[in-house]
Amino acid sequence: MSDEVGAVVDVVAATAPEIRDGLADRRAYAEGENPSGERQLAADIYADELLCERLLDVDAVGSYASEERDAVVDGGDGRLHVACDPLDGSSNLRSNNTMGTVFGVYEAPLPAPGSALVAAGFVLFGPITTMVVARDGRVREWVLDGEDGDRRLLDEDLALPAEPTVYGFGGRVSEWTDAFAAYADRVAGELKLRYGGAMLGDVTQVLTYGGVFGYPGLRDRPEGKLRLLFEAHPVAHVVETAGGASSNGERSLLELTPERLHERTPLFVGDPGYVDDLEAALN
Ligand code: AHM
Ligand code: MG
């Protein structure tokens, strides 16, 4: 791709294999915590540093922000602003399960509204490494199978399956609200459980088989766990572009503007019927 947004996508594609190669030797905890108060693995920091350096090297990128650092990093006067969770689901590293890299490309300074996204996507480190990107109204999926971001197109117009099959909901069941628990009970009677503890893996189950993924607001933490700017907006942009829906329990995640960089939100994405029912159940 020779365009500016394409240059950002190219950098993520080229950096992902390096992040993946670095995982095996970076499974230990690092010293600090991230701005959300969660322990960081050496791999979280490694992925963040690689992406920050490479993305800010792109002329069009004016700033970089990530779940792993306090403040936005200024990169000059480019018109694009990139928000990342460099290694989402990194608690799966110890048990050697799926995780990924998720990014949003905003055409406004961060924190920005979901409507300012011009592209978003994620890399999934599964048995194979895949990347999905939503831009210009369609979602493409590739296998990343070479050095320097070489990639093979798998699907040039990925669409959420019309028939819902799977679901996955995060958080302890004992922490769910009564309204969410009642909804989850109904869903469990209709769909198959697929929950792996990494949003990008669980969302990919939904994009592949149809269904719904959610991380709800909890009794003690009504704002849920996932971060609006780094995780929720990009995934919502991908799922909505693929024909699905997203919600914070009330409205599309893409209609929300974070007041703070690391703001959390309840998140639901997937089949429009199930997301509508969720909103009805919670309100
Ligand atoms: P992380 O960004 O620190 O990895 O946290 C996000 C992850 C999501 O991938 C996943 O859906 C969720 O946390 C699982 O949380 P929990 O381990 O509390 O069930
Ligand atoms: Mg994360």
Coordinates of C-alpha atoms and ligand atoms in Angstrom, one line a residue, residues 34 38 44 67-68 85 87-91 170-171 195 197-200 202 213 215 225-227 231, ligand 1:
N34 CA 0.6 -0.2 33.4
E38 CA -2.1 -4.2 36.0
D44 CA 4.1 -6.2 26.9
E67 CA -2.3 0.7 27.0
E68 CA 1.2 0.3 28.4
D85 CA -2.9 -2.5 22.9
L87 CA -0.2 -7.4 23.4
D88 CA -3.8 -7.9 24.4
G89 CA -4.5 -11.0 26.4
S90 CA -0.8 -11.3 27.5
S91 CA -1.9 -13.1 30.7
G170 CA -15.7 -12.2 30.6
G171 CA -15.5 -11.5 34.3
Y195 CA -14.0 -18.3 25.8
G197 CA -9.4 -15.2 28.0
A198 CA -8.0 -13.0 25.2
M199 CA -10.4 -10.6 23.6
L200 CA -8.9 -10.9 20.1
D202 CA -12.7 -14.6 21.4
F213 CA -18.6 -11.6 22.7
Y215 CA -16.9 -8.2 28.8
K225 CA -12.2 -4.1 32.2
L226 CA -11.5 -3.2 28.6
R227 CA -10.2 0.1 27.5
E231 CA -9.4 -2.2 22.7
Ligands
AHM1 P1 -4.9 -7.1 28.9 O1 -4.9 -6.0 27.9 O2 -4.2 -6.7 30.2 O3 -4.4 -8.3 28.3 O4 -6.4 -7.3 29.4 C1 -7.4 -7.5 28.4 C2 -7.8 -9.0 28.4 C3 -8.7 -9.3 27.2 O5 -8.0 -9.8 26.2 C4 -9.6 -10.3 27.8 O6 -10.9 -10.3 27.1 C5 -9.8 -9.9 29.2 O7 -8.6 -9.2 29.6 C6 -9.9 -11.1 30.1 O8 -9.9 -10.6 31.4 P2 -9.9 -11.6 32.7 O9 -8.5 -12.3 32.7 O10 -10.2 -10.7 33.8 O11 -11.0 -12.6 32.4

